[in-house]
XYZ file of C-alpha atoms in Angstrom:
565
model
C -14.638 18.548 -41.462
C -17.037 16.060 -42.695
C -20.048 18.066 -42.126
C -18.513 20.831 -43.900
C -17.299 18.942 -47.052
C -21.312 17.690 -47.361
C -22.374 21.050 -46.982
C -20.050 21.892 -50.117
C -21.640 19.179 -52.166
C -25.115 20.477 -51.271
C -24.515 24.170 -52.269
C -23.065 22.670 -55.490
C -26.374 20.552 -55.971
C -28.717 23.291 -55.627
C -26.968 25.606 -58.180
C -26.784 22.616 -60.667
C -30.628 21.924 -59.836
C -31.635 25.805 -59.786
C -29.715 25.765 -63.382
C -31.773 22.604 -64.902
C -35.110 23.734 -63.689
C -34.341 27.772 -64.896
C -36.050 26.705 -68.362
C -39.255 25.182 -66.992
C -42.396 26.999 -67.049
C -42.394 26.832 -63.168
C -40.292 28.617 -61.184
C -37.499 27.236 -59.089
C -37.746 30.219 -56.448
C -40.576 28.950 -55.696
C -42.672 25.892 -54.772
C -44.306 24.068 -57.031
C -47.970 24.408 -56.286
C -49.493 21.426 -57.960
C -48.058 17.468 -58.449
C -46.465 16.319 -61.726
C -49.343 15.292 -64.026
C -50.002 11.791 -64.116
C -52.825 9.045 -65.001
C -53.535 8.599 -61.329
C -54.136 13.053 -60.243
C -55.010 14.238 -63.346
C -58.467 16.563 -63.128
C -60.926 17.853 -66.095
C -60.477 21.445 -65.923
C -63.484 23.388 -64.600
C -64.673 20.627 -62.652
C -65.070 21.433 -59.306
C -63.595 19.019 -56.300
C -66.215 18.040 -53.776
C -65.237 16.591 -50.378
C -66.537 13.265 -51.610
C -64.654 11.251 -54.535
C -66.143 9.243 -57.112
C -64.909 5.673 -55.906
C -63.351 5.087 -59.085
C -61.037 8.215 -58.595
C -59.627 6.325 -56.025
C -56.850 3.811 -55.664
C -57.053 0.243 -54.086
C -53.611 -0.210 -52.443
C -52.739 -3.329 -54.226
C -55.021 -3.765 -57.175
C -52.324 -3.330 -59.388
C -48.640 -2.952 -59.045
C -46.820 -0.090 -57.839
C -43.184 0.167 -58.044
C -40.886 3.233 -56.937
C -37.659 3.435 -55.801
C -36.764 4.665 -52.062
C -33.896 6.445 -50.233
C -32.836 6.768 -45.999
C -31.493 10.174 -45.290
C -30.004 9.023 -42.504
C -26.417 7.918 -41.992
C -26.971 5.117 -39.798
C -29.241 3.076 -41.374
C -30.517 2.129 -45.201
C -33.409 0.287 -46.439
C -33.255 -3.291 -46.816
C -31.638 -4.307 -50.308
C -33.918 -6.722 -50.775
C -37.548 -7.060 -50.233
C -37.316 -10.152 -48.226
C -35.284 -8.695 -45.942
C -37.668 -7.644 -43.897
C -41.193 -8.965 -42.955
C -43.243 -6.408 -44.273
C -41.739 -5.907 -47.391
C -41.410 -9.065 -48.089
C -45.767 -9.424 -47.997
C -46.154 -6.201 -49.978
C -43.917 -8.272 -52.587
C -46.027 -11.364 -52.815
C -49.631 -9.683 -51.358
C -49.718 -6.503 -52.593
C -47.777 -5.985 -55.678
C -45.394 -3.528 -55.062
C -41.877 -3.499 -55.781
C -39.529 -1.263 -53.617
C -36.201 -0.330 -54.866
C -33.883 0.370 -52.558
C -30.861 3.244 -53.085
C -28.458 2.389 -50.977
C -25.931 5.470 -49.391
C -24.122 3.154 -46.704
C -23.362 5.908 -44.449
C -22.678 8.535 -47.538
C -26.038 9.683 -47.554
C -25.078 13.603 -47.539
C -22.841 12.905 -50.222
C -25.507 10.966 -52.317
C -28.331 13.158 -51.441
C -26.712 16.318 -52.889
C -24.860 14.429 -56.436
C -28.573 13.424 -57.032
C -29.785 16.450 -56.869
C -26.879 17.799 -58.878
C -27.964 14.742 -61.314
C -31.923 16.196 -61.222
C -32.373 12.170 -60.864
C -34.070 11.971 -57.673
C -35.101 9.048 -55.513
C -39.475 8.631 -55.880
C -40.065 8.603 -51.711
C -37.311 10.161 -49.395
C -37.294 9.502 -45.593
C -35.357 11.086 -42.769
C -35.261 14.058 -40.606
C -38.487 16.479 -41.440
C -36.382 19.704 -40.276
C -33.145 18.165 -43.059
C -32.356 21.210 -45.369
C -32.643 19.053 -47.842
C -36.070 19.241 -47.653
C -36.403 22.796 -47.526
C -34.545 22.728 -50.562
C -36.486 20.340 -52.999
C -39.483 22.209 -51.940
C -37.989 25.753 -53.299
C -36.899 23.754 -55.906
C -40.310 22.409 -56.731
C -39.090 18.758 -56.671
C -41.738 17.896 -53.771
C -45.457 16.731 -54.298
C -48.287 18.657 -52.562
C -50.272 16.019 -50.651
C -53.303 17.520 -49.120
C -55.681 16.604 -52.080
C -54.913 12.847 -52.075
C -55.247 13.517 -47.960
C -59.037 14.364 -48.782
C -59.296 10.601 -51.083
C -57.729 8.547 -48.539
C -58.741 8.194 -45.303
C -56.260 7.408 -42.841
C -53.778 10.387 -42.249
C -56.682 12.329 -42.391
C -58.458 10.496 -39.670
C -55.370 9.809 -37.311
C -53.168 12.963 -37.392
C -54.216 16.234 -35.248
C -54.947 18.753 -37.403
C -52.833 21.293 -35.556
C -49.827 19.460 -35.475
C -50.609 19.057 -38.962
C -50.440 22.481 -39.595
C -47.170 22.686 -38.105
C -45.930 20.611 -41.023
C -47.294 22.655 -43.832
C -45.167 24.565 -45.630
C -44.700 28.627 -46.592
C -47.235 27.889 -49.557
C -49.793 26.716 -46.764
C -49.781 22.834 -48.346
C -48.707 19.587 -46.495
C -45.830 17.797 -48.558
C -44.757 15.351 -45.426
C -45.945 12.315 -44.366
C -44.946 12.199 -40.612
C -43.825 8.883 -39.040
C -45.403 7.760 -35.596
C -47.106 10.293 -35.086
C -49.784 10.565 -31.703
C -51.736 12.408 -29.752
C -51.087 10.954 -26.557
C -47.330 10.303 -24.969
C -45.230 7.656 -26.925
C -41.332 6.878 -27.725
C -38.985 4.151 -26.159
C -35.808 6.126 -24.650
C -34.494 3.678 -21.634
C -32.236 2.001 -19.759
C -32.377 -1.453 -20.092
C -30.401 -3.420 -17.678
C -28.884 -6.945 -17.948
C -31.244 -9.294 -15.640
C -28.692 -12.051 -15.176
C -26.087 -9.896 -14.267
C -28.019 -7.452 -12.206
C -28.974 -10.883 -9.995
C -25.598 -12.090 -9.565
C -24.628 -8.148 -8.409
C -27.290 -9.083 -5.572
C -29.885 -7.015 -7.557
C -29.009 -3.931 -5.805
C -31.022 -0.322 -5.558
C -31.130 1.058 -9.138
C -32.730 4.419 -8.487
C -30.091 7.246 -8.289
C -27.259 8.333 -10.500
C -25.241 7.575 -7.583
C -26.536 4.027 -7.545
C -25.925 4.014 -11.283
C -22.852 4.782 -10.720
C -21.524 1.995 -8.076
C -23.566 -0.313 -9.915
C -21.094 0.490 -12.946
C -18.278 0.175 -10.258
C -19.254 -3.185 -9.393
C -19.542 -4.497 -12.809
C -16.543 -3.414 -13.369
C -14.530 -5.216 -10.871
C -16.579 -8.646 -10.937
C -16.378 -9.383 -14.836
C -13.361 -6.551 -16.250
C -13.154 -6.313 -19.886
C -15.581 -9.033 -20.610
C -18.767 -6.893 -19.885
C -18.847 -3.313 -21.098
C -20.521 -1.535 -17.578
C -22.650 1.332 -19.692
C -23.197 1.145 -23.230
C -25.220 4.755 -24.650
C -26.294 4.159 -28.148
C -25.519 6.950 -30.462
C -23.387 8.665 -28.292
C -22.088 10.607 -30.992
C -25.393 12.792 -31.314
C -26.065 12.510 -27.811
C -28.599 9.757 -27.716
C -27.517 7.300 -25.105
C -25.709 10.255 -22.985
C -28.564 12.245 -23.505
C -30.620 10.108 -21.069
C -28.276 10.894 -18.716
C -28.546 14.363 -18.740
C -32.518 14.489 -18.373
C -31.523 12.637 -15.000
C -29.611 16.034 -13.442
C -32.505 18.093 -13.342
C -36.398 18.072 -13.369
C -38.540 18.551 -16.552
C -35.576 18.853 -18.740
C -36.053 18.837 -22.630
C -33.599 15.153 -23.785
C -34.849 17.439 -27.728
C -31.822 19.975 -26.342
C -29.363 17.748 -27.784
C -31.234 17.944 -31.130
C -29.041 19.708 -34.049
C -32.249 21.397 -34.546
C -32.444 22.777 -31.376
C -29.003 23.023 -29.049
C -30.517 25.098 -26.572
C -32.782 24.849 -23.093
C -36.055 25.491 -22.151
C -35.960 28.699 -20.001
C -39.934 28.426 -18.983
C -39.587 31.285 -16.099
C -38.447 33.717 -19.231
C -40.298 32.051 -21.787
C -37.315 31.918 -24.345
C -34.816 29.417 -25.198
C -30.928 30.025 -23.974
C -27.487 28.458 -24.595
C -26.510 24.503 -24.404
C -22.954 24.991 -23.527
C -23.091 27.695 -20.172
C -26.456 25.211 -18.752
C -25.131 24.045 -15.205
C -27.509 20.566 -15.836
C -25.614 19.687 -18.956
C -21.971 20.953 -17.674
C -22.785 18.731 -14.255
C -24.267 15.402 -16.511
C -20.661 16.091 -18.736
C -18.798 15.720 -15.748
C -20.437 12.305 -14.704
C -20.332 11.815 -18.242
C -16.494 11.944 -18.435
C -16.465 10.095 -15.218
C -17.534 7.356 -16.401
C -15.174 7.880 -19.084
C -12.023 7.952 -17.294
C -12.752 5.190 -15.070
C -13.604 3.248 -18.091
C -17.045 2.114 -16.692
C -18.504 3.175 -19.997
C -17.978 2.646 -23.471
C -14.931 3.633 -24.474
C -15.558 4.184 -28.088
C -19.194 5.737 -28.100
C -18.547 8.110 -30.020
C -17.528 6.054 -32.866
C -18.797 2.715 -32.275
C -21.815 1.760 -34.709
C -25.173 0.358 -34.060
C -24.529 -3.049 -35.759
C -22.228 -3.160 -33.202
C -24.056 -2.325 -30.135
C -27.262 -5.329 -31.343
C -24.460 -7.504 -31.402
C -22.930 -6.391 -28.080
C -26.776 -6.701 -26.529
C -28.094 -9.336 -28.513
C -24.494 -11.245 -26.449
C -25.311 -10.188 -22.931
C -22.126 -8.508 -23.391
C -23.844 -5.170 -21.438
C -24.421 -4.256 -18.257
C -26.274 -1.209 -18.795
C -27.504 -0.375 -22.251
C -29.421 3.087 -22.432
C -30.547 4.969 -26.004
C -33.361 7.138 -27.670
C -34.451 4.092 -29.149
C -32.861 0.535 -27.338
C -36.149 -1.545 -26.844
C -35.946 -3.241 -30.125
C -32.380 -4.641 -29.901
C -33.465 -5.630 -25.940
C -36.186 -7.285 -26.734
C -34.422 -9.225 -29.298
C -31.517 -9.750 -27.107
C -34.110 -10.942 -23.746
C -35.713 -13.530 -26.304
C -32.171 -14.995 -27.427
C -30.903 -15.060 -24.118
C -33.817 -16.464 -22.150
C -34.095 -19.364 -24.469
C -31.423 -21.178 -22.589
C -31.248 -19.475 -19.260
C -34.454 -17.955 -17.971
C -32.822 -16.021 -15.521
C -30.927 -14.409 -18.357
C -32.545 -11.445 -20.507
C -33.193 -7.929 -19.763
C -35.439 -5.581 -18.043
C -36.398 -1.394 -18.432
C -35.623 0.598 -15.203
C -37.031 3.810 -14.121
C -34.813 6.918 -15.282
C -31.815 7.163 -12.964
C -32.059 10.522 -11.696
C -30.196 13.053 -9.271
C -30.677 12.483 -5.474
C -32.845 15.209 -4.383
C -35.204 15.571 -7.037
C -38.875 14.464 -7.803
C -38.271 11.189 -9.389
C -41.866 11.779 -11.674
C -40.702 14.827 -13.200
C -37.641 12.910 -14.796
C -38.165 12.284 -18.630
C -35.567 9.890 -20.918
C -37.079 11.248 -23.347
C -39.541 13.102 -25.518
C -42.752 12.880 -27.537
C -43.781 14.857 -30.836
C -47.604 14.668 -31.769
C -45.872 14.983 -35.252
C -43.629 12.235 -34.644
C -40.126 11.655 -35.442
C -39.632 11.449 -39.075
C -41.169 12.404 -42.370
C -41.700 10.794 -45.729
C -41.762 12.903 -49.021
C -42.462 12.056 -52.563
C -40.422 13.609 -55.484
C -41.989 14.909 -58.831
C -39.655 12.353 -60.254
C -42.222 9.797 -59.092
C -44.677 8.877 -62.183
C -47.446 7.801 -59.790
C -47.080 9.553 -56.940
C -51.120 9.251 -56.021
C -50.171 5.469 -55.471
C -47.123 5.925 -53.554
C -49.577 8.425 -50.740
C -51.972 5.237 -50.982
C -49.511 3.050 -50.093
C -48.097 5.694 -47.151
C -51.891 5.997 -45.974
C -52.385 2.314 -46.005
C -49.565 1.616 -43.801
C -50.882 3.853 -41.032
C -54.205 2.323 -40.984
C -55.681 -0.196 -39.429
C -54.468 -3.221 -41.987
C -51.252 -1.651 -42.644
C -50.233 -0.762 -38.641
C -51.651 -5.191 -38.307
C -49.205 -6.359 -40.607
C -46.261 -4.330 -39.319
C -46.590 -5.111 -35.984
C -48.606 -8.431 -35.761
C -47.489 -10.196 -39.297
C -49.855 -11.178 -42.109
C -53.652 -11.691 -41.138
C -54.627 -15.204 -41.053
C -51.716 -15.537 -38.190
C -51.973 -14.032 -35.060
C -54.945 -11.940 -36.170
C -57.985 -12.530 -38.138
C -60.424 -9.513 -39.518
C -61.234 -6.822 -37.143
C -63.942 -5.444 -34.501
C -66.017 -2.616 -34.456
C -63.539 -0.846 -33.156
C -61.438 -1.028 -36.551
C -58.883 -3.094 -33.549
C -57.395 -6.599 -35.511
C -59.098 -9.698 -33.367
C -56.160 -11.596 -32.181
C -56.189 -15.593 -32.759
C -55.243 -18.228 -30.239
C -52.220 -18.678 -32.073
C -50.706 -15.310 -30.886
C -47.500 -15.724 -29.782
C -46.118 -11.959 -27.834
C -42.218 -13.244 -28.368
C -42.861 -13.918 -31.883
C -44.907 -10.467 -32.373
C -42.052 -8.896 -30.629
C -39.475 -10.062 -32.973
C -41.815 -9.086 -35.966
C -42.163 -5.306 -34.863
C -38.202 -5.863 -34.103
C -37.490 -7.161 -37.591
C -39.841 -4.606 -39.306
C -38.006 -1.884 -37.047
C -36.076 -0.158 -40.538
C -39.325 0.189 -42.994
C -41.758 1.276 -40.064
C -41.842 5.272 -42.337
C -45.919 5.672 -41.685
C -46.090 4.710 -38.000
C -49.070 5.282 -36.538
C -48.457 5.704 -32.228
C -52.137 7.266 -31.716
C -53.615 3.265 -33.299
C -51.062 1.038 -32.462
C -50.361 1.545 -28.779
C -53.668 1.654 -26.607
C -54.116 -2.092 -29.295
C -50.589 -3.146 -28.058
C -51.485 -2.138 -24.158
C -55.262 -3.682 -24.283
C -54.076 -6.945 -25.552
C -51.837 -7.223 -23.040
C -53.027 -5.899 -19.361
C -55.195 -8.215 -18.580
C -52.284 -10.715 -18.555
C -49.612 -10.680 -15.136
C -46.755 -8.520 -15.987
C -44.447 -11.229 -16.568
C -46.323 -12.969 -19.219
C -46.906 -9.667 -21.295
C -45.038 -9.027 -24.282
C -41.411 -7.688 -23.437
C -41.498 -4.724 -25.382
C -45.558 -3.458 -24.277
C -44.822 -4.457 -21.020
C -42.281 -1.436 -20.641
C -43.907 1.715 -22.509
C -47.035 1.024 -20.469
C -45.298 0.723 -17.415
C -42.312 3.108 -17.970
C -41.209 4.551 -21.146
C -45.012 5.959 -22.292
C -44.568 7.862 -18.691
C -41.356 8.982 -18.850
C -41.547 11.285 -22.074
C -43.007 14.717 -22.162
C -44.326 16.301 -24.733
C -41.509 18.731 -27.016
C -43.669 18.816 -29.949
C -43.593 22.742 -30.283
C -39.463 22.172 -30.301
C -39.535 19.328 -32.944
C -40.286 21.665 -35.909
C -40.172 24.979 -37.864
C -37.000 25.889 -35.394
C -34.572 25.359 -38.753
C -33.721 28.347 -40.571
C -34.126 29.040 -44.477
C -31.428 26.715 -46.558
C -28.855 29.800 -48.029
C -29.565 32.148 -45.056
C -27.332 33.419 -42.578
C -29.114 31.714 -39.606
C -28.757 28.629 -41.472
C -25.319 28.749 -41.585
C -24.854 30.067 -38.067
C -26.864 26.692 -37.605
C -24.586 24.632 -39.055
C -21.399 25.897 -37.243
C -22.534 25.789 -34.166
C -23.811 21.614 -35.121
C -20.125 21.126 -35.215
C -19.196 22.768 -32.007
C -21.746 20.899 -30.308
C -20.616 17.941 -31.798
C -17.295 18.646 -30.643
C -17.812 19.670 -27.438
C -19.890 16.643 -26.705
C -17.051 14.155 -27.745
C -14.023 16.185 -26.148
C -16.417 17.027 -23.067
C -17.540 13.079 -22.579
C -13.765 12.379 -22.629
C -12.371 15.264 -20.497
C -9.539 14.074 -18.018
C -11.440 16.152 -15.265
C -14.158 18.378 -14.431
C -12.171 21.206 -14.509
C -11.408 20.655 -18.419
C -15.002 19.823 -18.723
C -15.766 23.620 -18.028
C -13.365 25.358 -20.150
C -14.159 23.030 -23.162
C -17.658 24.336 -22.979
C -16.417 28.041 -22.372
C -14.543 27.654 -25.026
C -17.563 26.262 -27.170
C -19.817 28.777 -26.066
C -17.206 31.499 -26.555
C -16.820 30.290 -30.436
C -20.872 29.785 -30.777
C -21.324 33.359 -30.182
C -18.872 34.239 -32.353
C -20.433 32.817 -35.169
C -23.837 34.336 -34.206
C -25.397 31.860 -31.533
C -27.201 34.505 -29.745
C -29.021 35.390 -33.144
C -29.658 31.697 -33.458
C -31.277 31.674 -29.678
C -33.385 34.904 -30.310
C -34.835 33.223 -33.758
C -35.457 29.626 -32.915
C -37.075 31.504 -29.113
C -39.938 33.320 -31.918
C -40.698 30.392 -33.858
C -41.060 28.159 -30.763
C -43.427 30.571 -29.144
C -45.612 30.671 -32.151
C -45.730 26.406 -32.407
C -46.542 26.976 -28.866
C -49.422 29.577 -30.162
C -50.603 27.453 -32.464
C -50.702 24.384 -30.468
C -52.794 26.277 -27.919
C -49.908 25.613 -25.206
């Protein structure tokens, strides 16, 4: 399989890098405690660090020009190839000096991940999955810079991030080497369903509240436009995203971070452990109205293969009835403003989760939140100014940086800022245009900053009526900020050592789950729906689930512990 063949490649890369890093002086069984020397980090010895820097020790994002090259370790998406590609990168070019070079994987990124490490030529910032045992690797490798003294020289991450979910990122060695992305200490993330306005209207605008209404709206879309409208359209589907929604809908407080590969299991809070995916009745009875939906082709009929270029397309057209994902409000909001250019009745809208008849309709969550936020950045010793590149992370996710992400280039729809370190808007602010900036930005947004940019997002908006909010703000206030609970004690530390047992046990049961979720989604009846996920359970256990369960059960009780939960 193709998770398999990349695991292959990886094994190989670590023995080649564990052979070129044998004859340094450091060892590569361990981490490497301090940052490559450069011009920018480099310290007198005996001089002793205070808490406050000399102001010429410390960088001014943009007084000179930084350039570094920068990898996605993700298979669905790259970084722009070009700088003006994107909004933001395209003002750090021409305001800011900095050159970004993008290395490209186009859905290889496994692959090129692990020959690069083979090659000991590695990419100066990586972003992706914090939990990726890729990571773990480069830091026993010693390929990973430290970052907690450059922390204490610029202020921003220090300021923002809670310093217990903080700890949760730090490493065996007790240092931070990640620089988390969104980030927050109060409830954030954007997992919906977004329905089609116009043809929602034309339908009669019928009750949207249960799955059962979910599921004759499908049949009516189905019979009034046929092939021309796809009925239910999960992004992602292939790692549960869009069909994980679903599945939070079946039963009260559930965890939508079950579907993780770095969790596959369920909350059991009467026993305080975690148990088994596969024998859950919540996720066995959501696969069943999964596969429905399948075989009565009022969903997608290739999502699990379908890709998200795709999918915008698909929305950005109208050409969805129901569109639900962990992340669908960007391609929405673009689609609403292209659609309600010519037709205002046309354009889409964010519903409240569908949800199981019977059940308390506020304790149903799309989604979840992590105080540590959903991905990491990490800078390689390959990096010859490494103190620059943290400036330049730490000056996104303050108060000018989070601006010009979300609100474009000051001097447009902002000028300076208040006491409150909040950008003052101009009368020139446009929310459709704003919208289309964070849209457009959506791929180089790696320093988010939720805990800063959301209560400035909701404040310039409520004292507006709903409608004339901006599209995007308009829904996390209302809905999405509501309908996510907080999993941060599942979103780390539950991924065992790279080279362990546990960590392959890990792996093998991925691809079961991965599997199951594809041949469950597409059962031809409930019955088969059951004795695929016997049969996955039956296999997971073979290869040491239950071990897997009992481990990841510890390490969640002590994020718990340390999170004072």
């Amino acid at each position: 399989m193709k998770r398999r063949r990349a695991l292959l490649l990886v094994i190989t890369a670590v023995f080649l890098l564990a052979t070129v890093l044998a004859g340094c002086s450091k060892s590569a069984d361990g981490p490497q405690t301090d940052p490559a020397p450069t011009s920018s980090n480099n310290q007198k010895e005996g001089t002793e660090k205070t808490g406050e820097e000399n102001p010429s020790d410390v960088w001014e994002f943009g007084s000179s020009e930084l350039e570094f090259s920068a990898f996605t370790h993700y298979s669905w998406q790259d970084f722009p190839e070009k700088m003006e590609d994107a909004p933001l990168w395209k003002y750090l070019k021409e305001n800011k000096k900095v050159n970004i070079k993008s290395i490209l994987a186009s859905g290889n990124n496994d692959q090129l991940m692990a020959t690069m490490m083979a090659d000991n030529k590695l990419p100066d910032l990586i972003y992706g999955e914090r939990n990726h045992n890729d990571i773990q690797r480069l830091y026993k490798a010693g390929k990973l810079v430290p970052l907690d003294d450059y922390m204490e020289k610029y202020p921003n991450l220090k300021k923002w991030l809670n310093p217990k979910a903080a700890d949760l990122l730090r490493a065996p060695d007790g240092k931070l080497y990640q620089f988390p992305n969104y980030y927050a200490t109060i409830p954030n993330g954007s997992s919906a369903y977004v329905i089609n306005k116009k043809i929602y209207k034309e339908l009669g605008s019928p009750k949207l509240e249960t799955m059962d209404d979910l599921y004759n709206y499908l049949v009516k879309v189905k019979e009034n436009y046929g092939s021309e409208i796809i009925p239910f359209d999960p992004e992602r589907a292939f790692d549960a995203q869009g069909i994980g929604l679903l599945y939070g809908g079946f039963k009260e407080n559930a965890y939508y971070r079950s579907f993780n590969s770095n969790t596959i299991a369920v909350v059991d809070d009467a026993n305080n452990k975690l148990t088994s995916l596969f024998t859950d009745p919540t996720f066995r009875e959501s696969q069943k109205f999964v596969s429905k939906l399948y075989r009565e082709k009022l969903i997608n009929q290739d999502m699990f293969t379908t890709d998200r270029g795709k999918i915008q397309e698909r929305v950005i057209n109208g050409k969805v009835a129901v569109f639900a994902g962990a992340s669908p409000l960007a391609y929405a909001s673009q689609g609403n403003a292209e659609l309600s250019k010519e037709d205002p009745d046309a354009g889409y809208f964010v519903t409240w989760p569908f949800y199981k008849e019977g059940l308390d309709k506020n304790k149903i969550y799309t989604g979840g939140y992590d105080q540590l936020g959903w991905n990491v950045s990490v800078i390689t010793t390959d990096a010859k100014e490494p103190e620059k590149i943290f400036a330049f992370l730490d000056w996104l996710t303050g108060p000018e940086g989070m601006a010009v992400q979300y609100f474009g280039p000051e001097g447009g729809y902002w000028e300076g800022f208040n006491e409150n370190q909040e950008p003052i808007f101009t009368d020139a602010y446009d929310p459709v245009k704003v919208a289309q900036i964070e849209s457009d930005n959506d791929a180089v947004i790696i320093a988010g900053n939720s805990s800063y940019i959301d209560p400035i997002k909701v404040k310039r908006e409520m004292d507006k009526p709903f409608e004339e909010r901006g599209w995007m703000t308009r829904y996390q206030e209302s809905i999405t900020w509501k309908t996510h609970i907080d999993h941060t004690a599942l979103g780390t530390n539950l991924v065992p050592e790279a080279g362990t047992e546990l960590a392959d046990i890990s792996v093998n049961v991925v691809d079961i789950f991965q599997q199951a979720l594809s041949a469950s989604g597409t059962a031809k009846s409930d019955a088969d729906v059951d004795k695929i996920l016997d049969k996955a359970e039956q296999d997971a256990v073979a290869l040491g689930y239950n071990d897997l369960l009992e481990w990841r059960t510890q390490q969640w009780l002590k994020n718990k512990e340390m999170l004072g939960q």
